[in-house]
CSV table of C-alpha atoms and ligand atoms in Angstrom, one decimal:
chain,number,residue,atom,x,y,z
A,133,UNK,CA,-1.7,4.1,30.3
A,134,UNK,CA,-3.0,6.9,32.0
A,135,UNK,CA,-2.4,9.9,30.0
A,136,UNK,CA,-0.7,12.5,32.4
A,137,UNK,CA,-0.2,14.9,29.8
A,138,UNK,CA,-4.2,15.3,29.5
A,139,UNK,CA,-4.5,15.2,33.4
A,140,UNK,CA,-1.8,17.9,33.7
A,141,UNK,CA,-3.9,20.2,31.3
A,142,UNK,CA,-7.1,19.9,32.7
A,143,UNK,CA,-6.6,20.0,36.5
A,144,UNK,CA,-3.0,21.8,36.3
A,145,UNK,CA,0.1,20.9,38.3
A,146,UNK,CA,1.4,19.9,40.8
A,147,UNK,CA,-1.2,17.2,40.4
A,148,UNK,CA,-1.7,13.9,42.4
A,149,UNK,CA,-3.4,11.2,40.4
A,150,UNK,CA,-4.7,8.0,41.9
A,151,UNK,CA,-5.5,4.8,39.9
A,152,UNK,CA,-8.8,3.4,41.6
A,153,UNK,CA,-8.3,0.2,39.8
A,154,UNK,CA,-5.3,-0.9,41.0
A,155,UNK,CA,-6.2,0.2,44.3
A,156,UNK,CA,-9.1,-2.3,44.1
A,157,UNK,CA,-6.9,-5.2,42.3
A,158,UNK,CA,-4.4,-5.0,45.6
A,159,UNK,CA,-7.4,-4.9,48.0
A,160,UNK,CA,-8.8,-8.1,46.5
A,161,UNK,CA,-5.3,-9.8,46.2
A,162,UNK,CA,-4.7,-9.4,49.8
A,163,UNK,CA,-8.6,-10.3,50.7
A,164,UNK,CA,-8.5,-13.7,48.3
A,165,UNK,CA,-5.0,-14.6,50.4
A,166,UNK,CA,-6.9,-14.7,53.7
A,167,UNK,CA,-9.8,-16.9,51.8
A,168,UNK,CA,-10.5,-19.8,54.2
A,169,UNK,CA,-10.8,-17.8,57.4
A,170,UNK,CA,-13.0,-14.9,58.4
A,171,UNK,CA,-11.0,-11.5,57.6
A,172,UNK,CA,-11.3,-8.0,57.7
A,173,UNK,CA,-9.2,-5.7,55.5
A,174,UNK,CA,-9.3,-2.6,57.5
A,175,UNK,CA,-7.8,0.1,55.5
A,176,UNK,CA,-5.0,2.3,57.4
A,177,UNK,CA,-6.3,5.7,56.6
A,178,UNK,CA,-3.3,7.7,57.4
A,179,UNK,CA,-1.9,6.2,53.9
A,180,UNK,CA,-3.8,8.7,52.0
A,181,UNK,CA,-7.1,9.7,53.9
A,182,UNK,CA,-9.0,11.6,51.3
A,183,UNK,CA,-12.6,10.7,51.4
A,184,UNK,CA,-13.1,9.5,48.0
A,185,UNK,CA,-10.2,7.1,48.7
A,186,UNK,CA,-11.8,5.6,51.6
A,187,UNK,CA,-15.0,5.3,50.0
A,188,UNK,CA,-13.7,3.4,47.4
A,189,UNK,CA,-12.6,0.9,49.6
A,190,UNK,CA,-15.8,1.2,51.7
A,191,UNK,CA,-17.6,-0.1,48.5
A,192,UNK,CA,-15.4,-2.8,48.5
A,193,UNK,CA,-16.1,-4.1,51.7
A,194,UNK,CA,-12.9,-2.8,53.5
A,195,UNK,CA,-12.7,-1.8,57.0
A,196,UNK,CA,-10.7,1.1,58.6
A,197,UNK,CA,-7.7,1.5,60.9
A,198,UNK,CA,-7.4,5.2,62.3
A,199,UNK,CA,-5.3,6.8,64.3
A,200,UNK,CA,-7.0,9.8,65.1
A,201,UNK,CA,-10.9,10.7,65.9
A,202,UNK,CA,-10.4,13.1,62.9
A,203,UNK,CA,-9.7,9.8,61.0
A,204,UNK,CA,-12.5,7.8,62.5
A,205,UNK,CA,-15.0,10.6,61.6
A,206,UNK,CA,-13.9,10.5,57.8
A,207,UNK,CA,-14.1,6.6,58.1
A,208,UNK,CA,-17.8,6.9,58.8
A,209,UNK,CA,-18.4,9.7,56.3
A,210,UNK,CA,-17.1,7.6,53.7
A,211,UNK,CA,-19.1,4.8,54.3
A,212,UNK,CA,-17.2,2.3,56.3
A,213,UNK,CA,-19.5,0.4,58.9
A,214,UNK,CA,-18.8,0.8,62.8
A,215,UNK,CA,-18.2,-2.4,63.1
A,216,UNK,CA,-15.1,-2.5,60.9
A,217,UNK,CA,-13.4,0.6,62.6
A,218,UNK,CA,-10.7,0.2,65.1
A,219,UNK,CA,-8.7,3.1,66.7
A,220,UNK,CA,-5.2,2.8,67.0
A,221,UNK,CA,-2.4,5.2,68.3
A,222,UNK,CA,0.0,5.8,71.3
A,223,UNK,CA,-1.5,9.1,72.4
A,224,UNK,CA,-5.1,9.1,72.4
A,225,UNK,CA,-7.0,12.2,74.4
A,226,UNK,CA,-9.8,11.6,76.7
A,227,UNK,CA,-12.2,13.4,74.2
A,228,UNK,CA,-11.3,10.7,71.3
A,229,UNK,CA,-11.6,8.0,73.3
A,230,UNK,CA,-15.0,9.2,74.7
A,231,UNK,CA,-16.4,9.6,71.1
A,232,UNK,CA,-14.7,6.6,69.9
A,233,UNK,CA,-16.6,4.5,72.7
A,234,UNK,CA,-20.2,6.9,71.7
A,235,UNK,CA,-19.4,5.7,68.1
A,236,UNK,CA,-19.6,1.8,69.5
A,237,UNK,CA,-16.9,1.1,66.6
A,238,UNK,CA,-15.1,-2.6,66.3
A,239,UNK,CA,-12.7,-1.9,69.1
A,240,UNK,CA,-10.1,0.7,70.4
A,241,UNK,CA,-6.3,-0.4,70.1
A,242,UNK,CA,-4.6,0.3,73.5
A,243,UNK,CA,-1.2,0.9,73.4
A,244,UNK,CA,-0.6,1.2,77.3
A,245,UNK,CA,-1.4,0.4,80.6
A,246,UNK,CA,-2.1,4.0,81.5
A,247,UNK,CA,-4.3,4.0,78.5
A,248,UNK,CA,-6.2,1.2,79.6
A,249,UNK,CA,-7.3,2.9,82.9
A,250,UNK,CA,-8.7,6.1,81.0
A,251,UNK,CA,-10.8,3.9,78.6
A,252,UNK,CA,-12.2,2.0,81.6
A,253,UNK,CA,-12.6,5.1,83.6
A,254,UNK,CA,-14.7,6.7,80.5
A,255,UNK,CA,-16.6,3.7,79.8
A,256,UNK,CA,-17.7,3.6,83.3
A,257,UNK,CA,-18.5,7.4,82.9
A,258,UNK,CA,-20.5,6.6,80.1
A,259,UNK,CA,-22.0,3.6,82.2
A,260,UNK,CA,-21.0,1.0,79.3
A,261,UNK,CA,-18.6,-1.6,78.2
A,262,UNK,CA,-15.8,-0.6,75.7
A,263,UNK,CA,-14.2,-3.2,73.3
A,264,UNK,CA,-10.8,-3.3,73.1
A,265,UNK,CA,-7.7,-5.0,72.1
A,266,UNK,CA,-3.7,-4.6,73.1
A,267,UNK,CA,-1.3,-3.8,70.7
A,268,UNK,CA,1.9,-6.1,72.0
A,269,UNK,CA,5.2,-5.1,70.9
A,270,UNK,CA,6.9,-8.2,70.4
A,271,UNK,CA,10.3,-7.0,70.4
A,272,UNK,CA,11.1,-8.1,66.7
A,273,UNK,CA,13.7,-6.3,64.5
A,274,UNK,CA,11.5,-6.0,61.3
A,275,UNK,CA,14.7,-5.0,59.1
A,276,UNK,CA,13.3,-2.1,57.5
A,277,UNK,CA,14.0,1.7,57.8
A,278,UNK,CA,14.8,2.7,61.5
A,279,UNK,CA,11.9,5.7,61.3
A,280,UNK,CA,9.2,3.3,60.4
A,281,UNK,CA,10.1,0.3,62.4
A,282,UNK,CA,7.7,0.1,65.4
A,283,UNK,CA,7.9,-3.5,66.7
A,284,UNK,CA,11.4,-3.4,69.2
A,285,UNK,CA,11.2,-2.4,72.6
A,286,UNK,CA,12.9,0.8,72.1
A,287,UNK,CA,10.4,2.0,69.9
A,288,UNK,CA,7.1,4.2,71.8
A,289,UNK,CA,4.4,1.6,70.2
A,290,UNK,CA,2.5,-1.0,72.4
A,291,UNK,CA,3.6,-3.2,75.4
A,292,UNK,CA,5.6,-5.9,76.0
A,293,UNK,CA,4.1,-9.5,76.6
A,294,UNK,CA,4.0,-9.3,80.7
A,295,UNK,CA,2.4,-6.3,80.8
A,296,UNK,CA,0.0,-7.2,77.9
A,297,UNK,CA,-1.3,-10.4,80.0
A,298,UNK,CA,-1.6,-8.3,83.3
A,299,UNK,CA,-3.7,-5.7,81.3
A,300,UNK,CA,-6.0,-8.7,79.6
A,301,UNK,CA,-6.6,-10.0,82.8
A,302,UNK,CA,-7.6,-6.6,84.3
A,303,UNK,CA,-9.7,-5.9,81.3
A,304,UNK,CA,-11.2,-9.6,81.5
A,305,UNK,CA,-12.5,-8.6,85.2
A,306,UNK,CA,-13.5,-5.4,84.4
A,307,UNK,CA,-17.3,-4.6,84.1
A,308,UNK,CA,-16.6,-1.5,81.6
A,309,UNK,CA,-13.8,-3.3,79.4
A,310,UNK,CA,-14.3,-6.0,77.0
A,311,UNK,CA,-11.2,-7.4,75.6
A,312,UNK,CA,-11.9,-9.0,71.9
A,313,UNK,CA,-8.6,-8.6,70.3
A,314,UNK,CA,-5.2,-8.6,70.2
A,315,UNK,CA,-2.6,-6.7,67.9
A,316,UNK,CA,1.0,-6.1,66.4
A,317,UNK,CA,2.3,-4.0,64.0
A,318,UNK,CA,6.2,-4.4,63.6
A,319,UNK,CA,6.8,-2.1,60.8
A,320,UNK,CA,6.2,-0.3,57.6
A,321,UNK,CA,7.5,-1.4,54.3
A,322,UNK,CA,8.2,-4.8,55.3
A,323,UNK,CA,9.8,-6.8,52.8
A,324,UNK,CA,10.9,-9.7,54.8
A,325,UNK,CA,8.7,-12.8,55.8
A,326,UNK,CA,10.5,-14.0,58.8
A,327,UNK,CA,10.0,-11.4,61.6
A,328,UNK,CA,6.7,-11.1,60.5
A,329,UNK,CA,6.2,-14.9,61.0
A,330,UNK,CA,8.1,-14.4,64.3
A,331,UNK,CA,6.2,-11.6,65.6
A,332,UNK,CA,2.9,-13.9,64.8
A,333,UNK,CA,3.9,-16.9,66.6
A,334,UNK,CA,4.7,-14.9,70.1
A,335,UNK,CA,1.4,-13.0,70.1
A,336,UNK,CA,-0.2,-16.5,69.0
A,337,UNK,CA,1.7,-18.2,72.0
A,338,UNK,CA,0.3,-15.3,74.1
A,339,UNK,CA,-3.2,-16.1,73.3
A,340,UNK,CA,-2.9,-19.2,73.8
A,341,UNK,CA,-1.9,-18.6,77.5
A,342,UNK,CA,-4.6,-16.3,77.8
A,343,UNK,CA,-7.2,-19.1,76.8
A,344,UNK,CA,-5.8,-21.4,79.5
A,345,UNK,CA,-7.0,-18.5,81.8
A,346,UNK,CA,-10.3,-18.4,80.1
A,347,UNK,CA,-9.9,-15.2,78.2
A,348,UNK,CA,-10.9,-15.7,74.7
A,349,UNK,CA,-10.0,-13.4,72.2
A,350,UNK,CA,-12.0,-13.1,68.5
A,351,UNK,CA,-9.9,-10.7,66.4
A,352,UNK,CA,-5.9,-11.5,65.6
A,353,UNK,CA,-4.8,-8.3,64.4
A,354,UNK,CA,-1.9,-8.4,62.6
A,355,UNK,CA,-1.1,-4.9,61.5
A,356,UNK,CA,-0.4,-3.4,58.2
A,357,UNK,CA,3.2,-2.9,56.9
A,358,UNK,CA,3.3,-5.2,53.8
A,359,UNK,CA,5.9,-3.7,51.8
A,360,UNK,CA,5.7,-2.5,48.1
A,361,UNK,CA,8.3,-1.8,45.0
A,362,UNK,CA,9.6,1.6,44.9
A,363,UNK,CA,12.9,0.3,43.2
A,364,UNK,CA,14.2,-3.2,43.1
A,365,UNK,CA,13.2,-4.4,46.4
A,366,UNK,CA,12.0,-8.1,46.3
A,367,UNK,CA,8.6,-7.8,48.0
A,368,UNK,CA,6.4,-10.5,49.9
A,369,UNK,CA,3.4,-11.9,48.1
A,370,UNK,CA,0.3,-11.7,49.8
A,371,UNK,CA,-0.6,-15.4,49.6
A,372,UNK,CA,2.9,-15.9,51.6
A,373,UNK,CA,2.1,-13.1,53.9
A,374,UNK,CA,-1.2,-14.9,54.6
A,375,UNK,CA,0.0,-18.4,55.1
A,376,UNK,CA,3.0,-17.4,57.5
A,377,UNK,CA,0.5,-15.6,59.7
A,378,UNK,CA,-2.3,-18.6,59.3
A,379,UNK,CA,0.5,-21.2,60.0
A,380,UNK,CA,0.9,-19.7,63.4
A,381,UNK,CA,-2.9,-19.8,64.4
A,382,UNK,CA,-3.6,-23.5,64.1
A,383,UNK,CA,-6.2,-24.6,66.8
A,384,UNK,CA,-7.1,-21.0,67.0
A,385,UNK,CA,-10.5,-19.9,66.0
A,386,UNK,CA,-10.0,-16.2,65.3
A,387,UNK,CA,-10.8,-13.4,62.6
A,388,UNK,CA,-8.2,-12.2,60.9
A,389,UNK,CA,-7.8,-8.1,60.8
A,390,UNK,CA,-5.2,-6.8,58.6
A,391,UNK,CA,-4.8,-3.5,58.3
A,392,UNK,CA,-2.7,-2.2,54.8
A,393,UNK,CA,-1.8,1.2,53.9
A,394,UNK,CA,1.0,1.4,51.6
A,395,UNK,CA,0.2,-1.7,50.0
A,396,UNK,CA,-2.9,-0.6,49.0
A,397,UNK,CA,-2.4,2.6,47.8
A,398,UNK,CA,1.3,3.7,47.0
A,399,UNK,CA,1.6,2.3,43.4
A,400,UNK,CA,-1.8,3.5,42.6
A,401,UNK,CA,-0.6,7.2,43.1
A,402,UNK,CA,1.4,9.4,40.6
A,403,UNK,CA,2.5,12.9,41.5
A,404,UNK,CA,2.7,15.0,38.3
A,405,UNK,CA,4.9,18.3,38.4
A,406,UNK,CA,6.0,20.5,35.7
A,407,UNK,CA,9.9,21.5,35.0
A,408,UNK,CA,10.1,25.3,35.8
A,409,UNK,CA,13.8,25.7,34.9
A,410,UNK,CA,17.2,23.7,34.5
A,411,UNK,CA,20.1,25.7,36.5
A,412,UNK,CA,23.8,24.5,36.7
A,413,UNK,CA,25.6,25.2,39.5
A,414,UNK,CA,29.4,24.4,38.7
A,415,UNK,CA,29.2,21.1,38.2
A,416,UNK,CA,25.9,20.6,39.8
A,417,UNK,CA,22.8,20.3,37.4
A,418,UNK,CA,19.4,21.2,38.8
A,419,UNK,CA,15.9,20.8,37.6
A,420,UNK,CA,13.6,23.0,39.1
A,421,UNK,CA,10.1,21.7,39.3
A,422,UNK,CA,6.6,23.5,40.5
A,423,UNK,CA,6.1,20.8,43.0
A,424,UNK,CA,7.9,20.8,46.3
A,425,UNK,CA,8.4,19.2,50.0
A,426,UNK,CA,5.1,20.4,51.0
A,427,UNK,CA,3.3,18.2,48.4
A,428,UNK,CA,5.6,14.9,48.6
A,429,UNK,CA,7.8,14.9,51.7
A,430,UNK,CA,8.8,11.4,51.7
A,431,UNK,CA,12.3,12.1,50.0
A,432,UNK,CA,13.0,14.9,52.4
A,433,UNK,CA,12.1,12.9,55.4
A,434,UNK,CA,13.6,9.4,54.5
A,435,UNK,CA,15.8,10.0,51.8
A,436,UNK,CA,13.0,7.8,50.4
A,437,UNK,CA,13.5,6.9,46.6
A,438,UNK,CA,10.9,7.2,44.2
A,439,UNK,CA,11.0,6.5,40.4
A,440,UNK,CA,10.8,9.5,38.2
A,441,UNK,CA,9.5,9.1,34.3
A,442,UNK,CA,10.4,12.5,32.1
A,443,UNK,CA,7.0,12.7,29.7
A,444,UNK,CA,9.5,13.6,26.8
A,445,UNK,CA,10.7,12.0,23.6
A,446,UNK,CA,14.3,12.4,23.9
A,447,UNK,CA,17.1,10.6,22.2
A,448,UNK,CA,19.6,12.7,23.9
A,449,UNK,CA,22.0,11.4,26.3
A,450,UNK,CA,20.8,11.3,30.0
A,451,UNK,CA,22.9,13.3,32.8
A,452,UNK,CA,22.8,13.6,36.4
A,453,UNK,CA,20.6,15.8,37.6
A,454,UNK,CA,19.1,16.9,41.3
A,455,UNK,CA,15.6,17.4,40.8
A,456,UNK,CA,14.4,20.4,43.7
A,457,UNK,CA,11.4,22.5,44.4
A,458,UNK,CA,10.9,25.7,44.9
A,459,UNK,CA,11.0,25.8,48.8
A,460,UNK,CA,13.5,27.4,50.5
A,461,UNK,CA,15.3,24.6,52.2
A,462,UNK,CA,18.3,22.6,51.1
A,463,UNK,CA,16.4,19.4,51.8
A,464,UNK,CA,13.6,20.4,49.3
A,465,UNK,CA,14.3,17.6,47.0
A,466,UNK,CA,12.7,14.7,44.8
A,467,UNK,CA,15.9,13.0,43.8
A,468,UNK,CA,19.5,13.3,43.8
A,469,UNK,CA,22.0,12.3,41.1
A,470,UNK,CA,19.1,10.9,38.9
A,471,UNK,CA,19.4,10.4,35.2
A,472,UNK,CA,17.3,12.5,33.1
A,473,UNK,CA,17.6,13.5,29.7
A,474,UNK,CA,17.6,17.6,28.9
A,475,UNK,CA,14.5,19.0,29.6
A,476,UNK,CA,12.6,22.0,28.8
A,477,UNK,CA,10.3,24.6,30.8
A,478,UNK,CA,6.5,22.8,30.7
A,479,UNK,CA,8.1,19.5,30.2
A,480,UNK,CA,6.3,16.9,32.7
A,481,UNK,CA,7.7,14.6,35.4
A,482,UNK,CA,5.6,11.8,37.2
A,483,UNK,CA,7.1,10.7,40.5
A,484,UNK,CA,5.8,7.3,41.1
A,485,UNK,CA,4.5,5.3,44.2
A,486,UNK,CA,3.3,8.4,45.4
A,487,UNK,CA,-0.4,7.2,46.6
A,488,UNK,CA,0.7,6.4,50.3
A,489,UNK,CA,2.1,9.2,52.8
A,490,UNK,CA,2.4,11.3,49.9
A,491,UNK,CA,-0.6,14.1,50.0
A,492,UNK,CA,-1.5,13.5,53.5
A,493,UNK,CA,1.9,14.4,54.7
A,494,UNK,CA,2.0,17.4,53.0
A,495,UNK,CA,1.8,21.1,54.5
A,496,UNK,CA,1.5,24.9,53.5
A,497,UNK,CA,4.8,25.9,54.3
A,498,UNK,CA,6.2,28.7,52.2
A,499,UNK,CA,2.3,29.5,51.9
A,500,UNK,CA,1.8,27.0,49.2
A,501,UNK,CA,-1.3,25.6,48.4
A,502,UNK,CA,-1.9,21.8,48.4
A,503,UNK,CA,-2.1,20.2,45.3
A,504,UNK,CA,-5.5,19.1,43.5
A,505,UNK,CA,-6.1,14.7,43.6
A,506,UNK,CA,-7.3,13.2,41.1
A,507,UNK,CA,-8.8,9.6,40.6
A,508,UNK,CA,-9.0,7.6,37.4
A,509,UNK,CA,-11.8,4.8,37.3
A,510,UNK,CA,-12.6,2.9,34.3
A,511,UNK,CA,-10.7,5.1,31.9
A,512,UNK,CA,-12.4,8.2,33.4
A,513,UNK,CA,-10.9,10.8,35.5
A,514,UNK,CA,-12.7,13.4,38.2
A,515,UNK,CA,-11.4,15.5,40.8
A,516,UNK,CA,-11.6,14.4,44.7
A,517,UNK,CA,-9.8,17.4,45.9
A,518,UNK,CA,-9.8,20.9,44.6
A,519,UNK,CA,-6.4,22.4,44.8
A,520,UNK,CA,-6.0,25.0,47.7
A,521,UNK,CA,-6.0,28.3,46.8
A,522,UNK,CA,-4.9,31.4,48.9
A,523,UNK,CA,-8.0,32.3,50.2
A,524,UNK,CA,-8.1,28.7,51.7
A,525,UNK,CA,-4.9,29.4,53.4
A,526,UNK,CA,-5.2,32.7,55.0
A,527,UNK,CA,-8.9,31.6,56.0
A,528,UNK,CA,-8.3,30.9,59.2
A,529,UNK,CA,-6.1,34.1,59.9
A,530,UNK,CA,-8.0,36.9,58.5
A,531,UNK,CA,-10.8,37.4,61.4
A,532,UNK,CA,-7.9,37.9,63.6
A,533,UNK,CA,-6.1,40.8,61.7
A,534,UNK,CA,-6.2,43.9,63.5
A,535,UNK,CA,-6.4,47.3,62.2
B,870,LIG,C1,0.4,2.9,60.1
B,870,LIG,C2,0.0,2.0,60.5
B,870,LIG,C3,-0.4,0.7,59.5
B,870,LIG,C4,-0.2,0.9,58.1
B,870,LIG,O1,1.2,0.7,57.5
B,870,LIG,P1,1.4,0.7,56.2
B,870,LIG,O2,2.8,0.3,56.1
B,870,LIG,O3,0.9,1.8,55.1
B,870,LIG,O4,0.8,-0.7,55.7
B,870,LIG,C5,-1.4,-0.3,59.8
B,870,LIG,N1,-1.6,0.0,61.4
B,870,LIG,C6,-0.8,0.5,62.2
B,870,LIG,C7,-1.3,0.5,64.0
B,870,LIG,C8,-0.3,1.9,61.6
B,870,LIG,O5,0.0,2.7,62.5
């Protein structure tokens, strides 16, 4: 049990708290599920890009899936070896592509024909060969939230099968490209196995048709997306997930690459916020807290549900309240009509499942400094990012102030 009251006292609120032991357990579960095949678990850095979090996974042997050169640099700083780093994303700039090639990462995940031409041209300029994989869009509906589904043709991600095949042929004939992998990622917060299995089958068929023309790929990159329990979701067991994927690879000798983000960090994270007041507007009761949408955007952005635990001993009946922050937006809420007991100023609320797409989506809107982040490991806590001060927020502007 994490003593959130003690942590709030020591580090202040609002505060992100991450259970590093839980992250280790999740990592091990997934790694074990792929036992029997060569595999690399490449942590999707965007889920939680704190350097200490990445380093924690690096120490466990994890790779990194990055979606900007900034994330690639973080992965290097945190000690992930180059040969376990991949670079994905629909819009990579020339500078980003150049640096990724120079850093000799495992491969660049190419997401369009136009990008393949850029990667080839830049590798040629550098007089080298760029290892690539191609992101295939298998046109599968992942049956998840439309904002986080990525594997349908009307999404911006990846290329269709026939384009992919053409691109592999070009890459294979190019002196400056080395096609080593194939990639798909159909969405996030996946809770259904069937769409994953179907996507893997489609991609495995493509691999076989490439083999038939002597194009041999080494990495079968199944993306991330494994869902977690926020509320009452029935989630996929890592073992079943691995079996569904491996079942499509009969006769293919490939290394599995898996890019989980949310699965590794979401339920390891807690956002601790303090009650400022309760207020009543007509029928509606609000609990105003010191955290806000600039700290944890998911409820505002996706109407996402997070379980909220009040740290009070109360036997009084619960009442449905809206839990809102101080930001000047009606969309600034953590929950609506959420049953809570009566609260007082200073009481703490723990917002759960906040370890993925929490801090990273934060901003300084309303000139609010971002929260501190704390790691808890083997019963001990330590600061892994200090709270932003007012001076931090204005540092990039003050030199431009005219008198
Ligand atoms: C975001 C992303 C992931 C991680 O997704 P999760 O749902 O957090 O597991 C993996 N791969 C790619 C290419 C991504 O864009």
